[in-house]
Short mmCIF file of C-alpha atoms in Angstrom, two decimals:
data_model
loop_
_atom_site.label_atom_id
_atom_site.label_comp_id
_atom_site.label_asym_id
_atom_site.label_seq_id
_atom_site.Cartn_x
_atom_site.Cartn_y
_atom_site.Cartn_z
CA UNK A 1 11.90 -2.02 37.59
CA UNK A 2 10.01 -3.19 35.03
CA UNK A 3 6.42 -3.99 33.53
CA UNK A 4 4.77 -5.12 30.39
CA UNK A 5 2.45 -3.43 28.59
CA UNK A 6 0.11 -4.80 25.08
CA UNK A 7 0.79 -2.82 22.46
CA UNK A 8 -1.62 -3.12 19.48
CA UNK A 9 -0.42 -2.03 16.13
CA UNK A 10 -3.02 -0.74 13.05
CA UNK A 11 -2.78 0.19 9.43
CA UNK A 12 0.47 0.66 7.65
CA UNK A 13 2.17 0.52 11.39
CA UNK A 14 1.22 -3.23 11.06
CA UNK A 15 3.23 -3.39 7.18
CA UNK A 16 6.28 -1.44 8.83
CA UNK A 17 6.19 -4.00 12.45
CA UNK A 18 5.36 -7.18 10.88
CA UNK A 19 2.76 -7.80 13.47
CA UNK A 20 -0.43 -6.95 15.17
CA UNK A 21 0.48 -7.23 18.40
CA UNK A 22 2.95 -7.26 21.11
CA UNK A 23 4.15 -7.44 24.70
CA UNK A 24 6.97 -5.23 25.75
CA UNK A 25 8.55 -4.36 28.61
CA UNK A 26 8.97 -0.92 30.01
CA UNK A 27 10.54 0.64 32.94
CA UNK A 28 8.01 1.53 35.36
CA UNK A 29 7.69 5.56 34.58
CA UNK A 30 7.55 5.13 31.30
CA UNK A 31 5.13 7.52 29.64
CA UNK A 32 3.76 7.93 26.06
CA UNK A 33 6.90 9.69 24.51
CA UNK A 34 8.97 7.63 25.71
CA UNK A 35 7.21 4.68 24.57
CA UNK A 36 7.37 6.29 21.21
CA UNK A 37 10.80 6.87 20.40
CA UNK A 38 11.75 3.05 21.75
CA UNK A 39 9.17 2.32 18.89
CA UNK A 40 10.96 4.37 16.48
CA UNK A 41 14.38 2.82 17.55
CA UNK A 42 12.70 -0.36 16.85
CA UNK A 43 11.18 0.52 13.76
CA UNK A 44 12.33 3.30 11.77
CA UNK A 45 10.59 3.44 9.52
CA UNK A 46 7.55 4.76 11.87
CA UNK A 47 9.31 8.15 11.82
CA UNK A 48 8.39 9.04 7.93
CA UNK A 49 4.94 8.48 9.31
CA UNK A 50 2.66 11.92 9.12
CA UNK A 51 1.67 11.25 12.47
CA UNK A 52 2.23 8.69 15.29
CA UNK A 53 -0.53 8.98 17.95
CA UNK A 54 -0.75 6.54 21.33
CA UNK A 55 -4.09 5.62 22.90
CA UNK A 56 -3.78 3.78 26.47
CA UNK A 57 -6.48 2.04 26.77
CA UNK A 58 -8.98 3.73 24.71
CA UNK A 59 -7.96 6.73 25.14
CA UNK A 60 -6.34 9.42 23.18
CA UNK A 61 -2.62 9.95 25.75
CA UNK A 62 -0.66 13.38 25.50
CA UNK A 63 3.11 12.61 25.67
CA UNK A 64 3.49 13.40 29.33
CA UNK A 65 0.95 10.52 29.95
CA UNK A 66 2.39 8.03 32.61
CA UNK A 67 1.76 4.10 31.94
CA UNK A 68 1.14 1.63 33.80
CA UNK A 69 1.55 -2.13 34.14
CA UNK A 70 -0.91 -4.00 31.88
CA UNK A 71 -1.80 -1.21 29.75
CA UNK A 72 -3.30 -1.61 26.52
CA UNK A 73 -1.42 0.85 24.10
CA UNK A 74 -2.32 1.21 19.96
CA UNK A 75 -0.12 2.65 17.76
CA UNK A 76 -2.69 5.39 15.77
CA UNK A 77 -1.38 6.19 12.44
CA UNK A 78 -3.14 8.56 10.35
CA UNK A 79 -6.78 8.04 10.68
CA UNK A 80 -8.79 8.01 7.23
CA UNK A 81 -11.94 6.66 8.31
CA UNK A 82 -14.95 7.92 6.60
CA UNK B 1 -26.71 4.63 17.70
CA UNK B 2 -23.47 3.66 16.47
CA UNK B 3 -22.23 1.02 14.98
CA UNK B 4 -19.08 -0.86 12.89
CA UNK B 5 -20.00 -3.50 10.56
CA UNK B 6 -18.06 -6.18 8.47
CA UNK B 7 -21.48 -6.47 6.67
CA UNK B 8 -23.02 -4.21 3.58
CA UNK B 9 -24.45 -1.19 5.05
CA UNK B 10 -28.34 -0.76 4.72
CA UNK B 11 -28.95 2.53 4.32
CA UNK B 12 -32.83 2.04 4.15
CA UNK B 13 -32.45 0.62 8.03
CA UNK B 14 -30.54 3.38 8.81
CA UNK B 15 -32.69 5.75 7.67
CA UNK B 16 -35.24 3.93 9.19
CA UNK B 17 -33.78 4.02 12.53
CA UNK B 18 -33.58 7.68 12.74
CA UNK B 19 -37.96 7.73 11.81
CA UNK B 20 -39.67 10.27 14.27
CA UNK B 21 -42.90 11.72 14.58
CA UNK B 22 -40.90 15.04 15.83
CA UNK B 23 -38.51 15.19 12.86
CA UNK B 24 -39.34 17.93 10.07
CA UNK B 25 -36.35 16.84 8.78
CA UNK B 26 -33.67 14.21 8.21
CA UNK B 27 -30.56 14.55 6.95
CA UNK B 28 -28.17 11.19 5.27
CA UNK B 29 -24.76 11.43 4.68
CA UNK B 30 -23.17 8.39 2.40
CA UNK B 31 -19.75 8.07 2.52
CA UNK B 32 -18.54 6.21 -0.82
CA UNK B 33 -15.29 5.81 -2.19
CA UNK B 34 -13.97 7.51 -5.85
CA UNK B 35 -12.33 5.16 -8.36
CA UNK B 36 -9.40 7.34 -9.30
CA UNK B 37 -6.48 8.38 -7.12
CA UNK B 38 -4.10 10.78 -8.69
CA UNK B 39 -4.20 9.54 -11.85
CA UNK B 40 -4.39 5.70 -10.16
CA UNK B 41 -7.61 3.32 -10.93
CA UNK B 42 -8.79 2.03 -7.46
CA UNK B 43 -9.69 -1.80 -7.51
CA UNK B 44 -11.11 -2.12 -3.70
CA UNK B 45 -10.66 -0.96 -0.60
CA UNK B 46 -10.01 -2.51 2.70
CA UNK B 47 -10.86 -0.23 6.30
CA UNK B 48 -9.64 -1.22 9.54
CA UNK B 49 -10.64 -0.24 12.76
CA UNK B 50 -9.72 -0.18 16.28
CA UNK B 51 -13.05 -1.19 17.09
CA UNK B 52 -13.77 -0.47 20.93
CA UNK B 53 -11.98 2.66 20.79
CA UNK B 54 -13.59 3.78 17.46
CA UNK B 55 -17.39 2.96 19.54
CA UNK B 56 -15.94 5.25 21.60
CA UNK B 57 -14.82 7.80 19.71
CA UNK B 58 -18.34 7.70 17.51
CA UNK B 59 -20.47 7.59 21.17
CA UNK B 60 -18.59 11.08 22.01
CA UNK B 61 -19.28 12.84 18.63
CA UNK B 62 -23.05 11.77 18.60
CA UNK B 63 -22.94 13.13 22.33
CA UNK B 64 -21.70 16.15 21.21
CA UNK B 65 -24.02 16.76 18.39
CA UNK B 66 -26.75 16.38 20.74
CA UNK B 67 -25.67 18.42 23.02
CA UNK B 68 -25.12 21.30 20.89
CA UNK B 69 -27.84 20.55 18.12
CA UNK B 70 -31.28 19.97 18.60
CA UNK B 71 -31.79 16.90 17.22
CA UNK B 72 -34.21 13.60 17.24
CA UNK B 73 -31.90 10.50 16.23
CA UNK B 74 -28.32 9.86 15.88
CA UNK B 75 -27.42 6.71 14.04
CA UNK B 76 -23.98 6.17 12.52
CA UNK B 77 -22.43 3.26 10.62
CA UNK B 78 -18.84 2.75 9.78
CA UNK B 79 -18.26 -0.48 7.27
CA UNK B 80 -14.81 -2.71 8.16
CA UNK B 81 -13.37 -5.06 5.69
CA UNK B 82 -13.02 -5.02 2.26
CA UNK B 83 -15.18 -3.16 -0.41
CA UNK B 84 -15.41 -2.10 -3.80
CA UNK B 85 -15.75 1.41 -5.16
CA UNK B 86 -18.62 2.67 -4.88
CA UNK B 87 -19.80 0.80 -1.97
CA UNK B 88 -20.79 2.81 1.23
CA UNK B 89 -17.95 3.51 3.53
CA UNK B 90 -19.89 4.91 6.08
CA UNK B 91 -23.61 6.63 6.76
CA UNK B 92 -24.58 9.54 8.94
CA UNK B 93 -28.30 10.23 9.55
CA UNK B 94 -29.59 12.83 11.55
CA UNK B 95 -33.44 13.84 11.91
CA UNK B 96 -34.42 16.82 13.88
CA UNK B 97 -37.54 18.84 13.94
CA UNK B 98 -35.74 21.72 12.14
CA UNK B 99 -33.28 20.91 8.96
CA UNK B 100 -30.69 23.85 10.32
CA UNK B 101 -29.91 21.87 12.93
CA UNK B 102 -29.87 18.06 11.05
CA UNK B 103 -27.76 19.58 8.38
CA UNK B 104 -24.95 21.36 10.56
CA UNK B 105 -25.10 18.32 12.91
CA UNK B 106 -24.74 15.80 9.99
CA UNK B 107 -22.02 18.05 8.76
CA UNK B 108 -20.30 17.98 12.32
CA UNK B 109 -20.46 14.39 12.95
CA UNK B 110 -19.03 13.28 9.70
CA UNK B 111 -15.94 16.00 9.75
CA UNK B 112 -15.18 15.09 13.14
CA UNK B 113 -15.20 11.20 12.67
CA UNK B 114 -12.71 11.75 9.90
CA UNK B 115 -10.50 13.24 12.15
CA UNK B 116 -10.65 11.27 15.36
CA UNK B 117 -12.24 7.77 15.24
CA UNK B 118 -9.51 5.39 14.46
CA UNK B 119 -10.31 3.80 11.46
CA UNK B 120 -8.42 3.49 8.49
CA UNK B 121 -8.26 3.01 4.57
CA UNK B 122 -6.42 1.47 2.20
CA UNK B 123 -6.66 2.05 -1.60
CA UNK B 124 -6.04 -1.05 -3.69
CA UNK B 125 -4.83 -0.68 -7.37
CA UNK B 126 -3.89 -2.89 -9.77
CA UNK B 127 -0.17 -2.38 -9.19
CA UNK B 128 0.12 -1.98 -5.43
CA UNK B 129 -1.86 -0.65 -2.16
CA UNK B 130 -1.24 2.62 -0.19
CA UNK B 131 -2.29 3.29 3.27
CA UNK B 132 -4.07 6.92 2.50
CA UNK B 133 -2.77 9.95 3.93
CA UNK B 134 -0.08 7.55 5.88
CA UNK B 135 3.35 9.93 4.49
CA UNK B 136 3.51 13.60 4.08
#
């Protein structure tokens, strides 16, 4: 089975996707490294990235972190706020 | 209080905002940006930000600091958009009755946001733009 999530894309991850935004669909299960490395397949070039953090909605989500249908997940590159 | 603004940051209303009767003390950090990057003039600079999360994020540091430091008023201010060099990134002001604890709070707050609010900077020269500390 499968669900969609909104996946919001910052800083250089924007450059590398070509967009801001998107709707994809998962399989239901799907957690936060998962998620990950189908972004990777998609987009390589997020792999030469020093880091590639998740938040689901608003939050900071380990890798184990299960989503769910409807989520709203950013793609965190490096912070270098401040 | 924190905040994100696409505006010029006032410092004076910041400092203003953190006025207390209690306060022996209060402490401003400005954030501003250099004009050279290895070797590279810097034109502008353009910060994003994940705003609701980076609320967020700022809302749990200033909890923090006042949880471990005894302090009067919190205010923080993060600028968005494009701005030149020497412009104020961001401002951290702290007062406190004591400066010990306005100082290591300041300190806190401003180390911590660097490392968790998402926000980020881009440094604009006159031959290209780089996403800092994007690549190893």
């Amino acid at each position: 089975m499968f669900m969609t999530i909104n996946v919001l894309l910052f800083g250089i991850t924007v450059d590398i996707a070509g967009k801001r935004r998107m709707a994809l669909e998962v399989e239901e299960g799907c957690n936060v490294l998962q998620l990950r490395r189908s972004l990777q397949e998609m987009y390589p070039e997020l792999v030469s990235l020093r880091s590639l953090t998740l938040a689901v909605n608003n939050e900071y989500a380990p890798d184990t972190h299960t989503l769910g249908s409807g989520d709203e997940v950013a793609i965190i590159p490096p912070v270098s706020g401040g | 209080m924190v905040s994100i603004t696409d505006q010029s940051i006032d410092i004076g209303a910041l400092q203003r905002s953190v006025e207390d009767d209690g306060a022996g003390g209060t402490v401003l950090f400005i954030g501003t940006t250099r004009d050279v990057t290895d070797g590279r003039k810097v034109v502008a600079l353009e910060f994003e930000a994940y705003k609701p999360m980076a609320l967020r994020e700022l809302e749990k540091i200033v909890q923090y600091a006042r949880e471990h430091w005894q302090v009067r008023h919190i205010s923080v201010t993060h600028a968005v958009g494009r701005l030149a060099v020497g412009d104020p990134a961001v401002v951290v002001a702290v007062s406190a009755p004591h400066r010990d604890a306005a100082f290591e709070a300041c300190r806190y707050i401003i180390d911590t946001l660097k490392k968790t609010v998402p926000i980020w900077k881009k440094e604009i020269f006159s031959d290209g733009e780089v996403w800092v500390n994007a690549h190893p």
